[in-house]
CSV table of C-alpha atoms in Angstrom, one decimal:
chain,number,residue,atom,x,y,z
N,1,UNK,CA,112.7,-77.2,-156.7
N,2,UNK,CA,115.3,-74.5,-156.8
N,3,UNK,CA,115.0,-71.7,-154.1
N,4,UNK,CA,112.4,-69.0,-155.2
N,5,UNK,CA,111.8,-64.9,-155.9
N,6,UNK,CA,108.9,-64.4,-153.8
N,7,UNK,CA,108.7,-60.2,-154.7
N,8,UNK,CA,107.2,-58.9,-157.2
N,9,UNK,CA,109.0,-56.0,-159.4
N,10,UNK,CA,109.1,-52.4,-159.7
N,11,UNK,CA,110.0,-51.3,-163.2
N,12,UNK,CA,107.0,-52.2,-165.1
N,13,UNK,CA,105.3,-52.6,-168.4
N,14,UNK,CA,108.6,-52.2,-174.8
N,15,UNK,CA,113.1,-54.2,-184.0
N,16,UNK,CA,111.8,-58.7,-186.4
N,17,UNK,CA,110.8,-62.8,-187.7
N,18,UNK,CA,109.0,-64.5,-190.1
N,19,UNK,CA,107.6,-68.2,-189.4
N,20,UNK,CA,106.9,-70.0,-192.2
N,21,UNK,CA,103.2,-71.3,-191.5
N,22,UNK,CA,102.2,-74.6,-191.1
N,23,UNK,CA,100.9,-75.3,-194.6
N,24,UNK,CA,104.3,-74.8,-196.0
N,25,UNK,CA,103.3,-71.4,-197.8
N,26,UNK,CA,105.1,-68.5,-197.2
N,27,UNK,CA,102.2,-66.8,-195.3
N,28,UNK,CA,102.9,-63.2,-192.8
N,29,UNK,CA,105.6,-62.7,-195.4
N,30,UNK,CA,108.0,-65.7,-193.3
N,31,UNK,CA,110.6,-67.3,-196.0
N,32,UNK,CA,110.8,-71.0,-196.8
N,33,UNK,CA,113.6,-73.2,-195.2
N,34,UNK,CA,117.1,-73.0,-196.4
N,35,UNK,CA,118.1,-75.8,-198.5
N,36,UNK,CA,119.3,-78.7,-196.7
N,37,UNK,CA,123.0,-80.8,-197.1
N,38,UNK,CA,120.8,-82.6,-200.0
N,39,UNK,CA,120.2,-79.9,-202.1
N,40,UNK,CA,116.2,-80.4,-201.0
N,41,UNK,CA,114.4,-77.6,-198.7
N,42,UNK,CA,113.8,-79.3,-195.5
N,43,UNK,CA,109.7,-79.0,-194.8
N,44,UNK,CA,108.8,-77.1,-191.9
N,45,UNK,CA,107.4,-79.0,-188.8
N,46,UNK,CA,103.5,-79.3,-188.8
N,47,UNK,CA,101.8,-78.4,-185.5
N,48,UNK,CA,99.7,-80.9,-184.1
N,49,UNK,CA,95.8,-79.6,-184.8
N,50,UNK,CA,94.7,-81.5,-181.9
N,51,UNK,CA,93.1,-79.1,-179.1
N,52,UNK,CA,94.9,-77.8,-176.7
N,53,UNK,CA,94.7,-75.1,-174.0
N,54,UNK,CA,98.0,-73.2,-173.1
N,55,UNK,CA,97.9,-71.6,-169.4
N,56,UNK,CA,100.0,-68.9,-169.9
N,57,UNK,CA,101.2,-66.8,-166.5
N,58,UNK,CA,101.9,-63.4,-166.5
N,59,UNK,CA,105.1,-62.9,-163.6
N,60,UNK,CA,105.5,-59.7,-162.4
N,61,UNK,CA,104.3,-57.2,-164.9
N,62,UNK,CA,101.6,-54.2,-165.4
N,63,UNK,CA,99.5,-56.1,-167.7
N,64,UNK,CA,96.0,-56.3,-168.2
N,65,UNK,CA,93.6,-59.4,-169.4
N,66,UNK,CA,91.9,-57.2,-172.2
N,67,UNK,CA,95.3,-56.4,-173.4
N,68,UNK,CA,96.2,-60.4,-173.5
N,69,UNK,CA,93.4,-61.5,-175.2
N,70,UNK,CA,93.5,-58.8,-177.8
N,71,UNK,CA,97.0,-58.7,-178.4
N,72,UNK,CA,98.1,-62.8,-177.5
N,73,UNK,CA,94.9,-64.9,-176.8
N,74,UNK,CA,93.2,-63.4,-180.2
N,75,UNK,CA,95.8,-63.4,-182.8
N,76,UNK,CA,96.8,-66.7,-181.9
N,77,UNK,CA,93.3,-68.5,-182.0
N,78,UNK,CA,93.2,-66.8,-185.6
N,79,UNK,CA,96.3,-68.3,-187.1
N,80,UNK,CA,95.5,-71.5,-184.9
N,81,UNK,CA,91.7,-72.0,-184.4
N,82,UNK,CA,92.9,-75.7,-182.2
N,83,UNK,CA,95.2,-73.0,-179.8
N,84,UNK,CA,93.5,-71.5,-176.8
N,85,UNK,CA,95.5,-69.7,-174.8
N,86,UNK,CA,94.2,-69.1,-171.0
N,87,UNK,CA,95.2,-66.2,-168.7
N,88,UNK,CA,96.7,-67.3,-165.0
N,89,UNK,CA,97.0,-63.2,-164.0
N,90,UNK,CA,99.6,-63.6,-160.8
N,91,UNK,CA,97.5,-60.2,-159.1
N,92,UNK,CA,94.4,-62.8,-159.0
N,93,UNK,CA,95.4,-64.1,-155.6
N,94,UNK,CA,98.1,-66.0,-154.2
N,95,UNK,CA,97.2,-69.2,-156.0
N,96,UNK,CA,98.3,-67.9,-159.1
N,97,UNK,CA,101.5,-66.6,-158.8
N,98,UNK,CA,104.4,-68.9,-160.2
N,99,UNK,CA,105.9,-70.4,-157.3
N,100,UNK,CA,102.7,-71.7,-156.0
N,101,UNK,CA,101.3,-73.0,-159.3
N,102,UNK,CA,104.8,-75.1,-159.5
N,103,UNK,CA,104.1,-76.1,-156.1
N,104,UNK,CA,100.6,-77.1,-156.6
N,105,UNK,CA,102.4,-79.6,-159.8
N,106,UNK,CA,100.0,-76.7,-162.2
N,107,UNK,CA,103.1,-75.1,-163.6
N,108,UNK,CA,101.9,-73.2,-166.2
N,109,UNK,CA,103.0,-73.8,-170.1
N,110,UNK,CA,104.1,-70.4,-170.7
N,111,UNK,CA,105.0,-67.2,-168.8
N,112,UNK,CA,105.9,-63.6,-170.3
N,113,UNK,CA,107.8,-61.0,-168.5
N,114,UNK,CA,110.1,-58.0,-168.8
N,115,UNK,CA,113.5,-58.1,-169.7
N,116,UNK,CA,114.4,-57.2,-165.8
N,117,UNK,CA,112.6,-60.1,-164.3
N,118,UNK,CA,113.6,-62.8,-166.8
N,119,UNK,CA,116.5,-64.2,-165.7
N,120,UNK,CA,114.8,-64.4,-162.0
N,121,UNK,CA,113.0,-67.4,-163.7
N,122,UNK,CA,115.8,-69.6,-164.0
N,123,UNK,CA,115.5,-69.3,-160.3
N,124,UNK,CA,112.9,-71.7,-161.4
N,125,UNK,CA,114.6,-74.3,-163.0
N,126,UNK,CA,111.5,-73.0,-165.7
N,127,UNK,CA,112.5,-72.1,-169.6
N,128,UNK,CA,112.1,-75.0,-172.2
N,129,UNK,CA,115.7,-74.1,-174.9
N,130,UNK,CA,113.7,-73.0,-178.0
N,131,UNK,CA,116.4,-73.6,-180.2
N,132,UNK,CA,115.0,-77.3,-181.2
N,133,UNK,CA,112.0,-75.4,-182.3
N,134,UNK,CA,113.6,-72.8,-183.9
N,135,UNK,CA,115.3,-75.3,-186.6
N,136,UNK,CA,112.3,-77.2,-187.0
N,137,UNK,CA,109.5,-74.8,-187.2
N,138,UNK,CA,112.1,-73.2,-189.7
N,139,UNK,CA,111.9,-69.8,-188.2
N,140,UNK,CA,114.3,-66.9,-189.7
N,141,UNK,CA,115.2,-65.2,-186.7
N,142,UNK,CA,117.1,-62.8,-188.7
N,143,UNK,CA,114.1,-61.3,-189.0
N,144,UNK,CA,114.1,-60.1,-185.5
N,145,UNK,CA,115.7,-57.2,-184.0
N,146,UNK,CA,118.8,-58.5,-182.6
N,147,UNK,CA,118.8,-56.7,-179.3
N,148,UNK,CA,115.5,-57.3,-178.0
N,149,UNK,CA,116.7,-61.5,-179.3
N,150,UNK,CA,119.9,-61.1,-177.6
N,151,UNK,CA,117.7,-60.7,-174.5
N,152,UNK,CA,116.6,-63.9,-174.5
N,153,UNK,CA,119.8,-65.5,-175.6
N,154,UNK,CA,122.2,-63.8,-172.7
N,155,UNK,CA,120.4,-65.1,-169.7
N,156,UNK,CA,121.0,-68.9,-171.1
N,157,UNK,CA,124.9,-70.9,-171.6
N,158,UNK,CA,126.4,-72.5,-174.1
N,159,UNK,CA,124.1,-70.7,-176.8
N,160,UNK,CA,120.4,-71.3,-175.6
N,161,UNK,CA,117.7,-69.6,-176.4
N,162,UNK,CA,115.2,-69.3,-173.3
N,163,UNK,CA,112.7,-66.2,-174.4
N,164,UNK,CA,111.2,-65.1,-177.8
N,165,UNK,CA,110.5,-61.2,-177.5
N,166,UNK,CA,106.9,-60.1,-178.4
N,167,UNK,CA,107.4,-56.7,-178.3
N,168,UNK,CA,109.5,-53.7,-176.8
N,169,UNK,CA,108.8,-50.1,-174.4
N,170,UNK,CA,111.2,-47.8,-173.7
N,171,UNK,CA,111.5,-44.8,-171.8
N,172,UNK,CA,110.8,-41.3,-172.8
N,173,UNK,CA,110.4,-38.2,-171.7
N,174,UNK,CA,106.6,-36.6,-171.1
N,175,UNK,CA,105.6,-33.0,-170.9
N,176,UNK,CA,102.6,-30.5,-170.4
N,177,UNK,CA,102.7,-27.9,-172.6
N,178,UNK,CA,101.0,-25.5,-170.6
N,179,UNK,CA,103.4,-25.6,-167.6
N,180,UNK,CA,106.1,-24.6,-170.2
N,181,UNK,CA,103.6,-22.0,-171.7
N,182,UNK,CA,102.9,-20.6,-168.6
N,183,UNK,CA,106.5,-19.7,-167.9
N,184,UNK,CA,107.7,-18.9,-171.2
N,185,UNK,CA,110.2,-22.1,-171.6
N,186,UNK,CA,110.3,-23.7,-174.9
N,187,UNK,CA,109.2,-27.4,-175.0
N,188,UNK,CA,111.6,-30.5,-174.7
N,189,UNK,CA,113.6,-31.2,-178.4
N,190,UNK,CA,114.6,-34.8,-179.3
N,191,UNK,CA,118.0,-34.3,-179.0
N,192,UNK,CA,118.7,-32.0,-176.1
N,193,UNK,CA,121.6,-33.6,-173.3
N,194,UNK,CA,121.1,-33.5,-169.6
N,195,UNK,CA,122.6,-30.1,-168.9
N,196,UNK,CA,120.8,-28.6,-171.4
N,197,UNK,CA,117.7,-30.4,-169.9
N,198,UNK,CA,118.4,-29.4,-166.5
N,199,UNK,CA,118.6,-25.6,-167.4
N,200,UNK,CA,115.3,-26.0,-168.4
N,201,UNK,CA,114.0,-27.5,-165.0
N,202,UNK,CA,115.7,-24.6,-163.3
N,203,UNK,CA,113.8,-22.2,-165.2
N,204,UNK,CA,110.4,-24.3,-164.4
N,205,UNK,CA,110.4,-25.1,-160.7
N,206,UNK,CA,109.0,-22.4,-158.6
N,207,UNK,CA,106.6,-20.5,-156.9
N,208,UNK,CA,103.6,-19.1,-158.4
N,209,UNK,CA,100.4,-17.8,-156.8
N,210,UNK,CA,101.5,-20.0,-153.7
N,211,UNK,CA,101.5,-23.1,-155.9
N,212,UNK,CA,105.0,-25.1,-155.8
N,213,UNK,CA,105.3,-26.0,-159.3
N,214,UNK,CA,107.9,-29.0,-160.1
N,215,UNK,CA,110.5,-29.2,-163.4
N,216,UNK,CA,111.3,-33.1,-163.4
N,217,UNK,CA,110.2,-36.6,-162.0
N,218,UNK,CA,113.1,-39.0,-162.2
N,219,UNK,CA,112.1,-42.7,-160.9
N,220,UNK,CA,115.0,-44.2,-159.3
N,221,UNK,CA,118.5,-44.8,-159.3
N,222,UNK,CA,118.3,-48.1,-161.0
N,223,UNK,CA,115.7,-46.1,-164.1
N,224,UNK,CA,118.4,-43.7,-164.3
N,225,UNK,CA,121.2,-45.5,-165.3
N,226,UNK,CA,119.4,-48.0,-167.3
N,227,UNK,CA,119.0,-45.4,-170.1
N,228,UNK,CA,122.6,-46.4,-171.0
N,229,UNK,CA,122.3,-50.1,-170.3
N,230,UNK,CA,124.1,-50.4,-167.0
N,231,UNK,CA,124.2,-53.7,-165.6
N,232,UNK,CA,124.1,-54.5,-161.6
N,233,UNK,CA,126.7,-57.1,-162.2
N,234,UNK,CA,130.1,-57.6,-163.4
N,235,UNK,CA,129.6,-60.6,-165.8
N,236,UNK,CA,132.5,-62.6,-165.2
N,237,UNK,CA,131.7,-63.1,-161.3
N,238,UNK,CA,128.0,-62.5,-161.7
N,239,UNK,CA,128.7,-60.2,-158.3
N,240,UNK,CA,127.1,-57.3,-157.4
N,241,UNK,CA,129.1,-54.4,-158.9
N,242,UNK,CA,127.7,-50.8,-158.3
N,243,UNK,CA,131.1,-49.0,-157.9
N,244,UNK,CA,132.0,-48.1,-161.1
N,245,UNK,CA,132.4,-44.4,-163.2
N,246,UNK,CA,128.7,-44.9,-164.9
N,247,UNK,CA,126.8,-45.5,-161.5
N,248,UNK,CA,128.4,-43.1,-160.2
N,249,UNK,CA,127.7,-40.4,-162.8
N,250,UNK,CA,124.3,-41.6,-163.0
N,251,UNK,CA,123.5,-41.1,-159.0
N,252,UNK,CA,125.5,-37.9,-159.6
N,253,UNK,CA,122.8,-37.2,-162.2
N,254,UNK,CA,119.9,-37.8,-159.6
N,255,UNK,CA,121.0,-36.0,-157.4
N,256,UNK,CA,121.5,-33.1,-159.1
N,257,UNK,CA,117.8,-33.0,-160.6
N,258,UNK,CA,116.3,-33.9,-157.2
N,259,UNK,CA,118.4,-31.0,-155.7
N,260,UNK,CA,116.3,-28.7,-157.6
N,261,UNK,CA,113.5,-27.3,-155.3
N,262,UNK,CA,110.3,-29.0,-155.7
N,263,UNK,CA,111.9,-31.9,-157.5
N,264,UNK,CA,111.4,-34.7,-154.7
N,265,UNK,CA,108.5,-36.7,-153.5
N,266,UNK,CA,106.4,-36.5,-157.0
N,267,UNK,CA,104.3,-38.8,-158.5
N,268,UNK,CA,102.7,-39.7,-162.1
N,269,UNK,CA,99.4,-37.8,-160.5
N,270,UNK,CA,101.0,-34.5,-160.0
N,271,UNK,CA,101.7,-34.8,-164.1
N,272,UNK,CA,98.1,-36.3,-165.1
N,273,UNK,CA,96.0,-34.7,-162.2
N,274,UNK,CA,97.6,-31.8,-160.1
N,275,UNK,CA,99.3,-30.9,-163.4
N,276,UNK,CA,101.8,-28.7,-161.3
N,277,UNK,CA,104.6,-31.4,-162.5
N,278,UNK,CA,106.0,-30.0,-166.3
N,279,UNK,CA,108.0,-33.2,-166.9
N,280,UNK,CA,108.6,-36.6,-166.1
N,281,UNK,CA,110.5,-39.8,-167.5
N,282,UNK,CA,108.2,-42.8,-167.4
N,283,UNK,CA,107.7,-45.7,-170.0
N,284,UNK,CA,106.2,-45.0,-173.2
N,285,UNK,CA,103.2,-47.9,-172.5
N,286,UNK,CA,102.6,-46.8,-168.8
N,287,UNK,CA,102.2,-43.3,-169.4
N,288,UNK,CA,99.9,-43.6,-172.4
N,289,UNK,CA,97.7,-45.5,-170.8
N,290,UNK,CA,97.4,-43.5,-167.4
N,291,UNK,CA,96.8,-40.4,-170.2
N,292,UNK,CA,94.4,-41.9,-171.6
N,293,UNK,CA,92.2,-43.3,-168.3
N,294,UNK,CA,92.4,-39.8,-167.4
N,295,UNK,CA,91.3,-38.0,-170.7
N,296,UNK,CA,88.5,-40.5,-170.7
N,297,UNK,CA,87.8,-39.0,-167.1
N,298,UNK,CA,87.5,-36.1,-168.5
N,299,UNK,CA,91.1,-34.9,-167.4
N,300,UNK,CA,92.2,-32.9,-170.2
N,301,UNK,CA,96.4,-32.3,-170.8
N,302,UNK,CA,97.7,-30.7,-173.4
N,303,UNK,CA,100.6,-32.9,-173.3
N,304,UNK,CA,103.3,-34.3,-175.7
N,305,UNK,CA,106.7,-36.8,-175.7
N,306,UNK,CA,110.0,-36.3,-176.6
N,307,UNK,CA,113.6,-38.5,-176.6
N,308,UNK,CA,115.0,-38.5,-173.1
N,309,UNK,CA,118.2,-36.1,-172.7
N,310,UNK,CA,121.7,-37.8,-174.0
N,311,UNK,CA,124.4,-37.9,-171.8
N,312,UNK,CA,127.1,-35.8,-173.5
N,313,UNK,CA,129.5,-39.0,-173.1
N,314,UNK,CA,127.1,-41.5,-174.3
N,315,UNK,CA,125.5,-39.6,-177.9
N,316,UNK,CA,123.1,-41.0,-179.4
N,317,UNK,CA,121.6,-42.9,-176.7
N,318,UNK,CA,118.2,-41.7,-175.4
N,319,UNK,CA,116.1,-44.4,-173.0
N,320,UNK,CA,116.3,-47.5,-172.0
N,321,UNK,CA,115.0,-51.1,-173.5
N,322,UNK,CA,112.3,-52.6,-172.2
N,323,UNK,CA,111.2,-55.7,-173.8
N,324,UNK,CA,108.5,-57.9,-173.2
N,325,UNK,CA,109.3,-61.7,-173.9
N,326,UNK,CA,107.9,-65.6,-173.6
N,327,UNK,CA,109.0,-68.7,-172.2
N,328,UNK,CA,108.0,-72.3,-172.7
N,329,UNK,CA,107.7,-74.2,-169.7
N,330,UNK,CA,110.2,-77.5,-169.5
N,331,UNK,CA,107.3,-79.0,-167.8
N,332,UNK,CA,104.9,-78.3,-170.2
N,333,UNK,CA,102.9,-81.1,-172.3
N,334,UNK,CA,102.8,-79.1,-175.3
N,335,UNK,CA,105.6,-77.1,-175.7
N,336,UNK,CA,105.2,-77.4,-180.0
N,337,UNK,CA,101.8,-76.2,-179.5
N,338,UNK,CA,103.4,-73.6,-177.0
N,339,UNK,CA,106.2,-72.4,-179.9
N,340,UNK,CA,104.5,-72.0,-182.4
N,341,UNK,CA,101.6,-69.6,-180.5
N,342,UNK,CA,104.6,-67.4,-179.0
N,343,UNK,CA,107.4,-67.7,-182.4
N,344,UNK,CA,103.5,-66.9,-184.3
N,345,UNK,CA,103.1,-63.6,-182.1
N,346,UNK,CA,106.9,-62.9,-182.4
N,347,UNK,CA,107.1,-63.1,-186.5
N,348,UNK,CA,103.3,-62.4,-188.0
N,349,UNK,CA,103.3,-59.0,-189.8
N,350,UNK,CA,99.5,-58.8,-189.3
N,351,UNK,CA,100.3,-59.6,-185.6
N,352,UNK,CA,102.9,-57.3,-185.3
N,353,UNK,CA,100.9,-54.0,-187.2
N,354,UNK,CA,98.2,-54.9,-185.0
N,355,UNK,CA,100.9,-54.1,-181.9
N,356,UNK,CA,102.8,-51.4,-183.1
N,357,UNK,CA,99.3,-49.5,-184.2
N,358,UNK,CA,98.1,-49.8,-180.5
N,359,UNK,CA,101.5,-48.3,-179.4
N,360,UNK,CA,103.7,-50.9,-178.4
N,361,UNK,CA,107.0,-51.2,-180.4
N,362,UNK,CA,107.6,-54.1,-182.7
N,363,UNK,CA,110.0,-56.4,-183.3
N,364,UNK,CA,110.0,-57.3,-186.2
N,365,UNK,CA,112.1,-56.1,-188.8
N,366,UNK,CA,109.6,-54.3,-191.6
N,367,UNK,CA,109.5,-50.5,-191.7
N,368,UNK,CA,106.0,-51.1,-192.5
N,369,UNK,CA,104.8,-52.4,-189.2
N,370,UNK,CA,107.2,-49.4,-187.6
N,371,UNK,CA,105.3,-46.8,-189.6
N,372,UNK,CA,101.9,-48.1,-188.5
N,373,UNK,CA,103.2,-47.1,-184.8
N,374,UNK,CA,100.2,-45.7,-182.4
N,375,UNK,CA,97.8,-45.1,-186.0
N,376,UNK,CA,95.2,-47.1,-184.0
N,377,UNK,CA,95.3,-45.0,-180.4
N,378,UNK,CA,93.4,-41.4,-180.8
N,379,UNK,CA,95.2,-39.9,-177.7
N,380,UNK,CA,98.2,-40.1,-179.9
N,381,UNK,CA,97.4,-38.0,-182.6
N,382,UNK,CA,99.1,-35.1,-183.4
N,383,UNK,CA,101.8,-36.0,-180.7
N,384,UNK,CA,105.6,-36.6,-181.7
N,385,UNK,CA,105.4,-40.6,-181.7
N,386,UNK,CA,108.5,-40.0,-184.0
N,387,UNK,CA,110.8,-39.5,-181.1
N,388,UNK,CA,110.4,-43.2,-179.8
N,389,UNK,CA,112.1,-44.7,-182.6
N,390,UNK,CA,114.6,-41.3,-183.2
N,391,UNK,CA,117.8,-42.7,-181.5
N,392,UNK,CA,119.2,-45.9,-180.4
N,393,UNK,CA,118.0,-47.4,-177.5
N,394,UNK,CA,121.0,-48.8,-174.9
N,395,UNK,CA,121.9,-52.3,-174.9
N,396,UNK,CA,120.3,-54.5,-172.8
N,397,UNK,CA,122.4,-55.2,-170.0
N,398,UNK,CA,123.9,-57.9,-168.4
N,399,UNK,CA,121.8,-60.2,-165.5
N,400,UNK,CA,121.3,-62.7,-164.1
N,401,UNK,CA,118.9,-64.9,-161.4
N,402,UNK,CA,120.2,-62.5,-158.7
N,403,UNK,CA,118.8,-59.4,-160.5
N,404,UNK,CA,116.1,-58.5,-157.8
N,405,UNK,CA,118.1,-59.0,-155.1
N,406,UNK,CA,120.6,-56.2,-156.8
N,407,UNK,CA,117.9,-54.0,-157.9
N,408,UNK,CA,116.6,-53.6,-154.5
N,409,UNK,CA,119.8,-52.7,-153.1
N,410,UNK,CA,120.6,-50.1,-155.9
N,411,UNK,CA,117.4,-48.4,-155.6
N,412,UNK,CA,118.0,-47.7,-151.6
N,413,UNK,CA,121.8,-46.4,-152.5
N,414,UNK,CA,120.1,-43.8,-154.4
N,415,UNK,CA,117.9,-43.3,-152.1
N,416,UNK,CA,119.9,-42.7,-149.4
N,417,UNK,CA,121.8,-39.8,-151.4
N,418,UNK,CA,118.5,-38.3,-152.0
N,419,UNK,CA,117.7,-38.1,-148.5
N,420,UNK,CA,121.5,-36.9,-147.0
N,421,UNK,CA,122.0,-40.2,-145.5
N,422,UNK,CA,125.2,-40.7,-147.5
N,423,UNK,CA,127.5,-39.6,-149.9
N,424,UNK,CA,127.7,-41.5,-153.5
N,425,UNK,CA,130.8,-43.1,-152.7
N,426,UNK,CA,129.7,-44.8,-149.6
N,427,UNK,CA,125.7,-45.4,-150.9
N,428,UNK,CA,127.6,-47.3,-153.5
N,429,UNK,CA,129.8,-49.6,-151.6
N,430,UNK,CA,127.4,-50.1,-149.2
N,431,UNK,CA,124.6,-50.9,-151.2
N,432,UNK,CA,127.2,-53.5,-153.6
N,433,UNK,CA,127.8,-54.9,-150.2
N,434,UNK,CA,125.0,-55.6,-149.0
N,435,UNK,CA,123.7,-57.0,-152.6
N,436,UNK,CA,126.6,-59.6,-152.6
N,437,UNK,CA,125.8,-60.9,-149.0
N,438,UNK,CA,122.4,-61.7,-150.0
N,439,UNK,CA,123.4,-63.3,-153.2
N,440,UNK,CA,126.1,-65.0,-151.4
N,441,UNK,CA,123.4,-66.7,-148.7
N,442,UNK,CA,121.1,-67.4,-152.1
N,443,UNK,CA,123.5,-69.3,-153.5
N,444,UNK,CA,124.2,-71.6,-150.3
């Protein structure tokens, strides 16, 4: 076995297809096979009805088991009564993470992940290439929003297709109306740039009844420039490459905000709990659901969402893509049964609504399942859901197997700035350094 990721990541928990259903009717909307060389449409493939149970893995993301069943283990046993699909949840003890269950000869049949951890499984020697299935399950793929697709496409060569996306999160930007109130600011608007942005977080950290109250959470360096799609590496040497205009303006970025007083050392509690934090950038899914734990607590926030600032270079472009996508295992017994579950989750429009209504966003292609977005979730009434789908999200960027390795090492560059250690010049190097000795003793 290929040498493995042993660390677990820390971005977290994200636009269609139809597949034609086994019967041969056009069922969830999917559209019958093209006509083949002959003239005659070429039947679909039928699934074999025999039971099976899929162990599917979850590697390295914030996800729950009531969330699989309801939104994987449930649909599927619906549209495929033979399909069970078990949990294998990698924070349920060492034996359950990837690298042991391969060990052990368990590997599971499928795993799903986020777009920044899936090329780290090729580490793995893991993905089956769906495009075999793709042809014969005769599933239109055009239905499928081609960035989150491309996702699953780049990591591969020579045209594979190693990941089906499920569904995507992006970033946005959260705010309490009441700190804004309380100063007499006016709220966030979907299409505000960084400096006008950071005006506003000069006016909102201060002092007040001996109570420091904070503008702006950013996350990290690597969070910060992912809102325009910035990739660790440069793609034709798959090296580390960190010294280039965007990183730098995007460190330049963080810096600025966390040179703000009160702007450092801030956490998602100081937004949901303290409520002395007016604003932070956090992913749609994560902060929802800490928003709602707490309401449920009886933690009260008058908050709402807009788009994240626009860089003034880069309009039109407001958070990044975070996609949530399968894999079929190549040592899997039943990787038919396997495609069909995961292409079935991918292209259903009942399957889809069902996500989209409970706040995730689709990727399916049908403005119906987009309008349906967060109609399910009652913390989300009344709040301006609008602005997740209001401008383009940044392409995904370019990665590869090395990915965590770089991540790590562009997180500490920024974090050295933010604590006077070092300029943004030298971070930079550094840090590119660094990540290209560690890749090069990974690759020996």
């Amino acid at each position: 076995m290929k040498s493995k990721l042993l660390w677990r990541s820390t971005v977290v928990l994200a636009t269609g297809l139809m597949l034609a259903s086994c019967s041969g009717r056009t069922g969830d909307g999917a559209k019958p096979a093209e006509p083949a060389a002959s003239g005659k449409t070429e039947e679909p493939k039928q699934v074999d009805t025999k039971p099976v149970t899929l162990r599917v893995n979850n590697w390295n993301t914030a996800f729950q088991q009531a969330e699989f069943d309801a939104y994987f283990a449930e649909p599927v046993r619906k549209k495929y009564p033979f399909i069970t699909l078990e949990y294998v949840d990698f924070t349920k003890g060492a034996a359950n993470t990837l690298e042991n269950l391969m060990a052990a000869g368990n590997t599971p049949d499928i795993v799903f992940t986020d777009h920044p951890n899936l090329a780290g499984l090729l580490d793995y020697d893991f993905p089956t290439d769906l495009n075999e299935y793709v042809r014969s399950f005769s599933v239109d793929l055009k239905q499928i929003d081609s960035q989150v697709l491309e996702g699953g496409r780049s990591i591969g060569s020579n045209g594979q297709l190693l990941a089906l996306p499920v569904y995507s999160d992006r970033m946005m930007w959260f705010y309490n109306k009441d700190s804004f109130d309380k100063f007499g600011i006016p709220y966030p608007t979907d299409n505000m740039t960084w400096d006008d942005a950071i005006a506003l977080f000069k006016r909102l950290s201060r002092q007040d009844g001996g109570i420091q109250y904070s503008a702006f959470r950013t996350i990290n360096l690597l969070m910060t420039g992912s809102q325009w799609g910035l990739s660790l590496f440069d793609p034709k040497s798959g090296k580390a490459s960190f010294q280039t205009d965007d990183w730098k303006k995007s460190l330049a970025l963080l810096q600025e905000i966390n040179s703000i007083p009160g702007n450092t050392k801030l956490t998602n509690e100081d937004f949901y709990q303290k409520q002395t934090l007016a604003s932070l950038m956090q992913s749609f899914n994560i902060m929802v659901n800490l928003l709602d734990g707490a309401e449920q607590k009886g933690q009260k926030i008058n908050w709402d969402v807009a788009s994240l600032p626009q860089s003034k270079e880069k309009p039109g472009i407001a958070g990044a893509n975070k996609p949530l996508y399968f894999m079929v295992s190549k040592a899997s017994k039943h990787k038919e049964q396997a495609f069909a579950a995961i292409s079935h989750l991918m292209g259903s429009k009942e399957v889809q609504t069902h996500l989209s209504a409970n706040g995730k966003m689709p990727v399916l292609l049908d403005k119906e399942v987009q309008q349906a977005f967060g109609t399910k979730l009652p913390i989300l009434k009344g709040r301006n859901t609008a602005a997740v789908f209001k401008h383009k999200m940044a392409d995904l960027p370019y990665t590869n197997r090395f990915n965590r390795l770089a991540l790590l090492e562009i997180i500490g560059a920024g974090n050295n700035v933010l604590n006077g250690t070092a300029d943004i010049n030298t971070a930079l190097r550094d840090a590119e350094e660094k990540a290209n000795k560690a890749i090069d003793e990974k690759r020996k």
